[in-house]
Coordinates of C-alpha atoms and ligand atoms in Angstrom, one line a residue:
X1 CA 63.2 124.2 147.0
X2 CA 59.5 125.0 147.0
X3 CA 56.8 122.4 147.5
X4 CA 54.4 124.6 145.5
X5 CA 54.6 124.7 141.6
X6 CA 55.1 128.0 139.9
X7 CA 53.5 126.6 136.9
X8 CA 51.6 123.3 136.3
X9 CA 53.2 122.3 133.1
X10 CA 56.4 122.7 131.1
X11 CA 55.6 124.3 127.8
X12 CA 57.6 125.7 125.1
X13 CA 55.5 128.9 124.2
X14 CA 57.0 129.2 120.8
X15 CA 55.0 126.1 119.8
X16 CA 51.6 127.5 121.2
X17 CA 49.3 129.7 119.4
X18 CA 49.3 133.3 120.6
X19 CA 46.3 135.6 120.7
X20 CA 46.5 139.3 122.0
X21 CA 43.7 141.5 123.5
X22 CA 43.7 144.5 125.8
X23 CA 41.9 142.5 128.5
X24 CA 41.7 138.9 129.3
X25 CA 38.8 137.9 131.7
X26 CA 38.8 134.4 133.2
X27 CA 35.5 133.2 134.3
X28 CA 31.9 133.8 133.1
X29 CA 29.9 134.3 136.2
X30 CA 28.4 137.6 137.1
X31 CA 31.9 139.2 138.0
X32 CA 33.4 137.9 134.9
X33 CA 30.5 139.1 132.6
X34 CA 30.5 142.6 134.3
X35 CA 34.2 142.9 133.8
X36 CA 34.0 141.9 130.1
X37 CA 31.3 144.3 129.5
X38 CA 33.1 147.2 131.2
X39 CA 36.5 146.5 129.6
X40 CA 34.8 146.2 126.1
X41 CA 34.1 149.9 126.2
X42 CA 37.8 150.5 125.5
X43 CA 39.2 147.6 123.5
X44 CA 39.3 144.0 122.7
X45 CA 38.4 141.5 125.4
X46 CA 39.0 137.7 125.6
X47 CA 36.3 136.2 127.9
X48 CA 37.4 132.5 128.7
X49 CA 35.4 129.9 130.6
X50 CA 36.7 126.4 131.5
X51 CA 33.1 125.0 130.9
X52 CA 30.2 126.3 129.3
X53 CA 29.4 129.8 129.8
X54 CA 26.3 129.3 131.9
X55 CA 28.0 127.0 134.2
X56 CA 28.9 129.0 137.2
X57 CA 27.9 129.7 140.7
X58 CA 26.3 132.8 139.7
X59 CA 23.9 131.0 137.5
X60 CA 22.6 128.9 140.4
X61 CA 22.2 131.8 142.8
X62 CA 18.6 131.6 144.0
X63 CA 17.7 134.2 146.5
X64 CA 18.7 137.3 144.7
X65 CA 20.8 140.4 144.7
X66 CA 20.6 142.9 147.7
X67 CA 20.5 146.6 146.9
X68 CA 19.2 149.6 148.8
X69 CA 16.5 150.5 146.2
X70 CA 13.3 150.1 148.2
X71 CA 11.3 153.2 149.2
X72 CA 12.0 152.5 153.0
X73 CA 15.7 151.7 152.5
X74 CA 18.9 153.7 152.6
X75 CA 22.5 153.0 151.8
X76 CA 23.4 153.6 155.6
X77 CA 21.0 150.8 156.4
X78 CA 22.5 148.4 154.1
X79 CA 26.2 149.3 155.0
X80 CA 25.0 148.8 158.7
X81 CA 23.6 145.4 158.2
X82 CA 26.7 144.3 156.2
X83 CA 29.1 145.5 158.9
X84 CA 27.0 143.8 161.7
X85 CA 27.0 140.4 159.8
X86 CA 30.7 140.6 159.1
X87 CA 31.7 140.4 162.6
X88 CA 33.9 143.2 162.9
X89 CA 36.1 142.2 159.8
X90 CA 34.6 144.1 157.0
X91 CA 36.5 147.0 155.6
X92 CA 34.1 149.8 155.6
X93 CA 35.4 151.7 152.5
X94 CA 34.8 148.7 150.4
X95 CA 31.3 148.1 152.0
X96 CA 30.4 151.8 151.0
X97 CA 31.6 151.3 147.5
X98 CA 29.6 148.1 147.3
X99 CA 26.4 149.5 148.6
X100 CA 26.4 152.7 146.9
X101 CA 27.6 151.6 143.5
X102 CA 25.4 148.5 143.8
X103 CA 22.4 150.7 143.3
X104 CA 23.7 151.9 139.9
X105 CA 24.7 148.5 138.8
X106 CA 21.3 147.1 139.7
X107 CA 19.7 149.8 137.7
X108 CA 21.8 149.0 134.7
X109 CA 20.8 145.5 134.8
X110 CA 17.1 146.5 134.7
X111 CA 18.1 148.8 131.6
X112 CA 19.7 145.9 130.1
X113 CA 16.7 143.8 130.3
X114 CA 16.7 141.8 133.5
X115 CA 13.1 141.1 134.5
X116 CA 13.3 141.3 138.4
X117 CA 9.9 140.2 139.9
X118 CA 7.4 142.8 140.5
X119 CA 4.0 143.4 142.4
X120 CA 1.7 146.0 141.0
X121 CA 4.4 147.1 138.7
X122 CA 6.8 147.9 141.4
X123 CA 10.0 145.7 142.3
X124 CA 9.1 143.2 144.9
X125 CA 12.0 143.0 147.4
X126 CA 12.2 140.1 149.6
X127 CA 14.0 139.6 152.8
X128 CA 16.8 137.3 154.0
X129 CA 18.8 136.8 157.3
X130 CA 20.4 139.8 159.0
X131 CA 18.7 142.4 156.5
X132 CA 16.7 145.0 158.5
X133 CA 14.7 145.8 155.4
X134 CA 13.2 143.8 152.4
X135 CA 15.8 144.8 149.9
X136 CA 16.4 141.6 147.8
X137 CA 15.6 141.7 144.1
X138 CA 14.8 138.5 142.7
X139 CA 13.7 137.1 139.3
X140 CA 11.7 134.2 138.0
X141 CA 10.9 133.4 141.7
X142 CA 14.1 131.7 142.9
X143 CA 16.1 131.9 139.6
X144 CA 17.7 135.2 140.1
X145 CA 21.1 134.3 139.0
X146 CA 20.1 132.6 135.8
X147 CA 18.0 135.7 134.8
X148 CA 21.0 137.9 135.3
X149 CA 23.7 135.8 133.9
X150 CA 21.5 135.0 130.7
X151 CA 20.9 138.7 130.0
X152 CA 24.5 139.7 130.5
X153 CA 25.8 136.9 128.5
X154 CA 23.4 137.9 125.4
X155 CA 25.0 141.3 125.8
X156 CA 28.6 139.9 125.8
X157 CA 27.8 137.8 122.7
X158 CA 26.4 140.8 120.8
X159 CA 29.5 142.8 121.6
X160 CA 31.9 143.0 118.7
X161 CA 34.8 143.6 121.2
X162 CA 34.4 140.6 123.2
X163 CA 35.7 137.2 122.0
X164 CA 34.2 134.3 123.8
X165 CA 36.4 131.1 124.7
X166 CA 34.2 128.4 126.0
X167 CA 35.8 125.1 127.4
X168 CA 39.3 126.9 127.8
X169 CA 40.9 125.9 131.1
X170 CA 43.3 128.7 132.5
X171 CA 46.3 126.5 133.3
X172 CA 48.6 129.4 134.6
X173 CA 49.0 132.9 134.5
X174 CA 52.0 134.2 132.5
X175 CA 54.0 136.1 135.0
X176 CA 57.5 137.2 135.6
X177 CA 59.0 139.5 138.3
X178 CA 55.6 140.3 139.7
X179 CA 53.9 141.3 136.4
X180 CA 51.2 139.5 134.6
X181 CA 51.1 139.1 131.0
X182 CA 48.1 137.0 130.4
X183 CA 47.5 133.2 130.8
X184 CA 48.2 129.8 129.1
X185 CA 45.0 127.8 128.4
X186 CA 44.1 124.2 127.7
X187 CA 41.5 124.3 124.9
X188 CA 39.5 121.2 125.9
X189 CA 37.4 121.5 122.6
X190 CA 40.6 120.3 120.6
X191 CA 42.9 119.2 123.4
X192 CA 45.6 121.9 122.7
X193 CA 47.4 124.7 124.6
X194 CA 46.9 128.4 123.5
X195 CA 48.1 131.6 125.2
X196 CA 46.4 135.0 125.5
X197 CA 48.7 138.0 126.1
X198 CA 46.7 141.0 127.5
X199 CA 47.4 144.5 128.9
X200 CA 45.6 143.3 132.0
X201 CA 44.2 140.2 133.2
X202 CA 40.9 139.7 135.5
X203 CA 40.6 136.5 137.4
X204 CA 36.9 135.9 138.2
X205 CA 36.7 132.2 138.5
X206 CA 34.4 131.6 141.4
X207 CA 34.7 129.7 144.7
X208 CA 36.0 126.7 146.5
X209 CA 32.9 124.4 146.9
X210 CA 34.3 121.4 145.5
X211 CA 37.3 121.3 147.9
X212 CA 34.6 119.9 150.5
X213 CA 32.5 116.8 150.4
X214 CA 29.1 118.6 151.1
X215 CA 28.6 122.0 149.0
X216 CA 25.9 123.8 147.3
X217 CA 28.4 124.6 144.5
X218 CA 28.4 123.1 140.9
X219 CA 31.2 120.8 139.8
X220 CA 33.0 123.5 138.2
X221 CA 33.8 125.5 141.6
X222 CA 37.5 123.9 142.0
X223 CA 39.2 126.8 143.5
X224 CA 41.2 127.6 140.2
X225 CA 41.6 131.3 140.5
X226 CA 43.1 131.1 144.1
X227 CA 45.6 128.7 143.1
X228 CA 46.4 130.5 139.7
X229 CA 46.9 133.7 141.4
X230 CA 49.0 132.2 144.4
X231 CA 51.3 130.5 142.0
X232 CA 51.9 133.9 140.3
X233 CA 52.8 135.4 143.7
X234 CA 49.7 137.2 144.6
X235 CA 48.7 137.7 148.3
X236 CA 45.5 135.8 149.6
X237 CA 43.6 137.1 152.6
X238 CA 41.1 135.6 155.1
X239 CA 41.4 132.0 153.4
X240 CA 39.9 130.7 156.8
X241 CA 36.6 132.2 156.2
X242 CA 34.3 129.8 154.2
X243 CA 30.6 130.1 154.6
X244 CA 28.3 127.3 155.3
X245 CA 24.6 127.7 154.0
X246 CA 22.5 126.6 156.8
X247 CA 19.8 125.0 154.6
X248 CA 20.8 122.4 151.9
X249 CA 18.7 119.5 150.9
X250 CA 19.6 116.5 152.9
X251 CA 18.4 113.4 151.3
X252 CA 20.4 110.2 150.3
X253 CA 21.5 110.3 146.9
X254 CA 20.4 113.9 146.3
X255 CA 22.9 116.8 145.6
X256 CA 23.2 119.4 148.6
X257 CA 20.8 121.5 146.5
X258 CA 20.3 125.0 148.1
X259 CA 17.0 125.9 149.8
X260 CA 17.2 129.5 149.5
X261 CA 17.5 131.8 152.6
X262 CA 14.6 133.6 150.9
X263 CA 12.4 130.8 152.0
X264 CA 13.0 131.7 155.4
X265 CA 12.7 135.3 154.5
X266 CA 9.0 134.6 153.3
X267 CA 8.4 133.2 156.7
X268 CA 9.2 129.5 156.8
X269 CA 10.4 127.8 160.0
X270 CA 13.1 125.6 161.0
X271 CA 11.9 122.7 163.0
X272 CA 13.5 119.6 164.6
X273 CA 12.4 116.0 164.1
X274 CA 9.9 116.3 167.0
X275 CA 8.3 119.3 165.1
X276 CA 9.4 122.0 167.3
X277 CA 10.5 125.4 166.1
X278 CA 13.9 125.8 167.8
X279 CA 15.7 129.0 166.4
X280 CA 13.9 131.2 168.8
X281 CA 15.6 129.4 171.8
X282 CA 19.1 130.2 170.2
X283 CA 18.8 133.7 168.8
X284 CA 16.4 136.7 169.1
X285 CA 16.2 137.1 165.2
X286 CA 15.1 133.3 165.1
X287 CA 15.4 132.0 161.4
X288 CA 16.5 135.4 160.2
X289 CA 19.6 135.5 162.1
X290 CA 23.0 136.0 160.2
X291 CA 24.1 132.7 158.5
X292 CA 26.8 131.7 160.9
X293 CA 24.3 132.0 164.0
X294 CA 21.7 129.7 162.1
X295 CA 24.4 127.2 161.1
X296 CA 25.7 127.0 164.6
X297 CA 22.2 126.8 166.1
X298 CA 21.3 123.8 163.8
X299 CA 24.5 121.9 164.9
X300 CA 23.7 122.6 168.6
X301 CA 20.1 121.2 168.0
X302 CA 21.4 118.3 166.2
X303 CA 24.0 117.6 169.1
X304 CA 21.3 117.8 171.6
X305 CA 18.7 115.7 169.7
X306 CA 21.1 113.3 168.2
X307 CA 19.4 113.7 164.7
X308 CA 21.0 114.0 161.4
X309 CA 19.1 116.8 160.0
X310 CA 16.5 119.5 160.8
X311 CA 13.5 120.6 158.5
X312 CA 12.3 123.5 156.8
X313 CA 8.6 123.9 157.2
X314 CA 6.5 126.0 154.8
X315 CA 3.3 124.4 155.5
X316 CA 1.8 127.4 157.4
X317 CA 2.5 129.7 154.3
X318 CA 0.0 130.4 151.4
X319 CA 0.5 127.4 149.0
X320 CA -0.1 129.7 146.0
X321 CA 2.7 132.1 147.2
X322 CA 5.1 129.2 147.8
X323 CA 4.4 127.8 144.3
X324 CA 5.1 131.3 142.7
X325 CA 8.1 132.4 144.8
X326 CA 10.0 129.1 144.7
X327 CA 9.4 127.2 141.4
X328 CA 12.9 125.8 141.1
X329 CA 13.2 124.4 144.6
X330 CA 9.7 123.2 144.3
X331 CA 10.7 121.3 141.1
X332 CA 13.9 119.9 142.6
X333 CA 12.1 118.6 145.8
X334 CA 9.3 117.0 143.8
X335 CA 11.9 115.1 141.9
X336 CA 12.8 113.6 145.3
X337 CA 9.2 112.9 146.2
X338 CA 8.6 116.2 148.4
X339 CA 5.7 118.6 147.9
X340 CA 7.4 121.7 149.6
X341 CA 3.7 123.0 150.4
X342 CA 2.9 120.1 152.5
X343 CA 6.2 118.2 153.5
X344 CA 8.8 119.6 155.7
X345 CA 12.1 119.8 153.7
X346 CA 15.1 117.9 155.3
X347 CA 18.0 120.3 155.7
X348 CA 21.6 120.4 156.8
X349 CA 24.4 123.1 156.4
X350 CA 27.0 122.6 153.6
X351 CA 29.7 124.6 152.2
X352 CA 28.4 127.6 150.1
X353 CA 30.7 130.5 149.8
X354 CA 34.3 131.7 150.2
X355 CA 34.8 135.1 152.0
X356 CA 38.5 135.1 151.7
X357 CA 40.4 135.2 148.5
X358 CA 42.9 137.0 146.2
X359 CA 43.5 140.3 148.1
X360 CA 42.5 143.2 146.1
X361 CA 42.2 146.9 146.7
X362 CA 39.2 149.1 145.9
X363 CA 40.0 149.0 142.3
X364 CA 40.1 145.4 142.2
X365 CA 44.0 145.4 141.6
X366 CA 45.7 142.4 143.2
X367 CA 49.5 142.4 144.6
X368 CA 50.8 141.3 141.1
X369 CA 50.9 144.3 138.6
X370 CA 48.3 143.9 135.7
X371 CA 46.4 141.3 137.6
X372 CA 42.9 141.9 138.9
X373 CA 40.5 139.7 140.6
X374 CA 36.7 140.0 141.3
X375 CA 33.8 138.1 142.5
X376 CA 34.2 135.0 144.9
X377 CA 37.7 134.4 143.8
X378 CA 38.6 138.0 145.2
X379 CA 38.9 139.2 148.8
X380 CA 37.7 142.8 148.6
X381 CA 37.0 143.1 152.4
X382 CA 33.2 143.5 152.0
X383 CA 32.1 140.3 153.7
X384 CA 34.2 140.1 156.9
X385 CA 33.8 137.1 158.8
X386 CA 30.3 136.3 157.6
X387 CA 28.7 137.4 154.4
X388 CA 25.4 139.0 154.5
X389 CA 23.0 137.2 152.3
X390 CA 22.8 138.1 148.5
X391 CA 25.5 140.5 148.9
X392 CA 27.7 138.2 146.7
X393 CA 26.0 138.7 143.3
X394 CA 26.3 142.4 144.1
X395 CA 29.9 142.3 144.8
X396 CA 30.7 140.4 141.5
X397 CA 28.6 143.1 139.6
X398 CA 30.2 146.1 141.4
X399 CA 34.0 145.0 141.6
X400 CA 33.8 143.0 138.3
X401 CA 32.9 146.3 136.6
X402 CA 35.4 148.2 138.5
X403 CA 38.1 145.6 137.3
X404 CA 36.9 145.9 133.8
X405 CA 37.2 149.8 133.9
X406 CA 41.0 149.5 134.8
X407 CA 43.5 151.3 132.6
X408 CA 46.8 149.9 133.8
X409 CA 50.2 150.6 132.1
X410 CA 50.9 148.2 129.3
X411 CA 53.2 145.4 130.3
X412 CA 54.8 144.7 126.9
X413 CA 55.2 141.2 125.6
X414 CA 55.7 138.2 128.0
X415 CA 59.6 138.0 128.2
X416 CA 59.9 134.3 129.1
X417 CA 59.7 131.6 126.4
X418 CA 58.9 128.8 128.8
X419 CA 56.8 128.5 131.9
X420 CA 58.7 126.2 134.2
X421 CA 57.6 123.8 136.8
X422 CA 60.0 123.9 139.9
X423 CA 59.9 120.2 140.3
X424 CA 60.1 117.7 137.6
X425 CA 57.5 115.1 137.2
X426 CA 58.1 111.9 139.5
X427 CA 56.2 109.4 137.3
X428 CA 54.0 108.5 140.3
X429 CA 50.8 106.8 139.4
X430 CA 47.8 108.9 140.6
X431 CA 44.2 108.2 140.9
X432 CA 42.7 111.7 140.4
X433 CA 39.2 110.4 141.6
X434 CA 40.8 109.0 144.9
X435 CA 42.8 112.0 145.5
X436 CA 39.8 114.3 145.0
X437 CA 37.6 112.2 147.5
X438 CA 40.5 112.0 149.9
X439 CA 40.8 115.7 149.9
X440 CA 37.1 116.4 150.3
X441 CA 36.9 114.0 153.3
X442 CA 39.8 115.5 155.2
X443 CA 38.6 119.3 154.4
X444 CA 35.0 118.2 155.5
X445 CA 36.3 116.6 158.7
X446 CA 38.9 119.1 159.8
X447 CA 37.9 122.4 158.0
X448 CA 34.2 122.4 158.7
X449 CA 32.1 124.4 160.7
X450 CA 34.1 123.4 164.1
X451 CA 37.9 123.4 164.1
X452 CA 40.7 122.6 166.4
X453 CA 44.5 123.0 166.5
X454 CA 45.0 119.1 166.6
X455 CA 42.7 118.5 163.6
X456 CA 44.1 121.6 161.7
X457 CA 47.6 120.6 162.4
X458 CA 47.0 117.2 161.0
X459 CA 45.3 118.6 157.9
X460 CA 48.3 121.1 157.3
X461 CA 50.8 118.2 157.5
X462 CA 48.6 115.7 155.4
X463 CA 48.1 118.2 152.7
X464 CA 51.9 119.0 152.8
X465 CA 52.7 115.5 152.3
X466 CA 50.3 114.9 149.5
X467 CA 51.5 118.0 147.7
X468 CA 55.1 116.6 147.4
X469 CA 54.1 114.2 144.8
X470 CA 50.7 115.3 143.6
X471 CA 52.0 118.8 142.5
X472 CA 55.1 117.5 141.1
X473 CA 53.0 115.4 138.8
X474 CA 52.5 116.7 135.1
X475 CA 48.8 116.1 134.2
X476 CA 47.3 116.3 130.8
X477 CA 43.7 116.5 131.5
X478 CA 41.5 119.2 133.3
X479 CA 40.6 117.1 136.2
X480 CA 44.2 116.4 137.2
X481 CA 45.0 120.3 137.1
X482 CA 41.7 121.0 139.1
X483 CA 42.9 118.7 141.9
X484 CA 46.1 120.3 141.9
X485 CA 44.5 123.7 142.4
X486 CA 42.1 122.4 145.0
X487 CA 45.1 120.9 147.1
X488 CA 47.0 124.2 146.9
X489 CA 43.9 126.2 147.8
X490 CA 43.2 123.8 150.6
X491 CA 46.5 124.2 152.0
X492 CA 46.0 127.9 152.3
X493 CA 42.9 127.5 153.9
X494 CA 44.2 125.1 156.6
X495 CA 47.3 127.1 157.3
X496 CA 45.2 130.3 157.8
X497 CA 42.7 128.5 159.9
X498 CA 45.3 127.2 162.3
X499 CA 46.9 130.6 162.5
X500 CA 43.6 132.4 163.7
X501 CA 43.4 131.4 167.3
X502 CA 40.0 132.7 168.0
X503 CA 36.2 132.1 167.0
X504 CA 34.7 134.8 164.8
X505 CA 31.8 134.5 162.3
X506 CA 32.2 131.4 160.1
X507 CA 35.6 130.4 161.7
X508 CA 34.8 128.6 164.9
X509 CA 37.6 127.1 167.0
X510 CA 36.6 124.7 169.7
X511 CA 39.9 125.4 171.4
X512 CA 39.4 129.1 171.1
X513 CA 35.7 129.8 171.6
X514 CA 35.9 133.4 172.0
X515 CA 36.3 136.4 169.7
X516 CA 39.8 137.9 170.5
X517 CA 40.0 141.7 169.8
X518 CA 43.7 141.1 168.9
X519 CA 42.6 139.1 165.9
X520 CA 40.5 141.9 164.4
X521 CA 42.7 141.9 161.4
X522 CA 43.0 139.9 158.2
X523 CA 45.1 136.9 157.8
X524 CA 47.5 137.0 154.7
X525 CA 49.4 134.1 153.1
X526 CA 51.8 134.1 149.8
X527 CA 53.5 131.5 148.2
X528 CA 56.8 132.7 149.8
X529 CA 55.2 131.7 153.3
X530 CA 55.1 128.3 151.8
X531 CA 58.8 128.3 150.5
X532 CA 60.4 129.0 154.0
Ligands
SIN1 C1 20.3 132.0 149.0 O1 19.3 132.1 148.1 O2 20.0 131.6 150.2 C2 21.6 132.2 148.5 C3 21.8 133.6 148.7 C4 23.3 133.9 148.9 O3 24.1 133.0 149.1 O4 23.6 135.1 149.1

């Protein structure tokens, strides 16, 4: 018998309100919004978010969105930078779609009314690590994601074909024999179940940050989409590749708030406790090296000095530029007593972005019929082993749009009356807060920047043991379901990380420190692997 649950709850669907739409989109970040706006051209759309619509990783994106729009830039250069950063694991066809269509989609954002920052009337591009050109569009200084999602959400609200469901948690996809028919929701406004049946369903639920103790991600990033699709039988790819952001605020009691890579793009240095700039010792591109290189360099520096953090130093930059470009970062740091124009900012790497995900083709189709995925939840192949900075909003925009434009064959009504858990609840008393803390602790310790077979094996075994009773439990509130999703997703990550016996990009194995050409391929995991 499976240790994974096909469904989280046993529900008699005849007792649950039914809504129908042409398209169901789960998630309200940039990918979900792009998908909904595209799908609404051809029919009704339900756009559901488990929390408030503006609460997504996209909203908190600071640095910007990369697009080859500057006069001195080309599609070829952006493709080249993306492939180089990806450590040999990017799928070039997908990268070409990303970069090429990205230009069109960004122009559409401008036409929609997103006010990207300008100098003398022309778009002001900034630079980030591993980009050979200044090609990052930004808005309101360092509040790019908020500017984009606000505008897109306004468009969605005005669109008569789009029905918005806030505080609707997607419990499970309705699926049978490899076909998806929609999803079952817990409407947390009223504490009741409801279901939406749709011709096609798009999962755009964001990333995994909350699986780890230290993350830049908001509380909603609980890995739901990976687990939803995994339970429905979809293939997940490259789940071992999770990206750490090199510079997150490191102060006792403060969240691991992102200090954008654009800060280094505008010239900030990384210094150690002794005030020495150390990145040039580790890499030719210094502070503007790819993210994996900067993270590893910071850890090497910390190991050699014995310190717990390094610092971002902006003191040599024009204070007026710093205030104009980084108002959000300046405000948050000021809340903790730091003036970023005169105080070095204490920073340390933290989990930021999932590069693996639900396997999709160039049209955002998953391996389950009528089921699509886009954004951070999806694996499109564009990021490889290490995502190029600011390619993530772009990916959500481009592949969200592609998903929304789908025209799949209609699946008909959901044939099954009752989603079934494969194990019955065992009545164990579970402390969800303790489970979540225990999970975050083990992933942070064993699935972090440096990994070993011993630690990964321990993680796989421990998570498997916890799953036996945690997944059997039938919770009634969102936090319980989220813990189940995080546990399932963490298992897929640990299994994949153990399997990949090499170091590449963000996946660093202390026991396999070199890149192995025979591993220049994607890892894959499905629920049937767990059932053997
Ligand atoms: C940042 O502003 O550093 C984050 C941008 C990204 O993750 O691509």
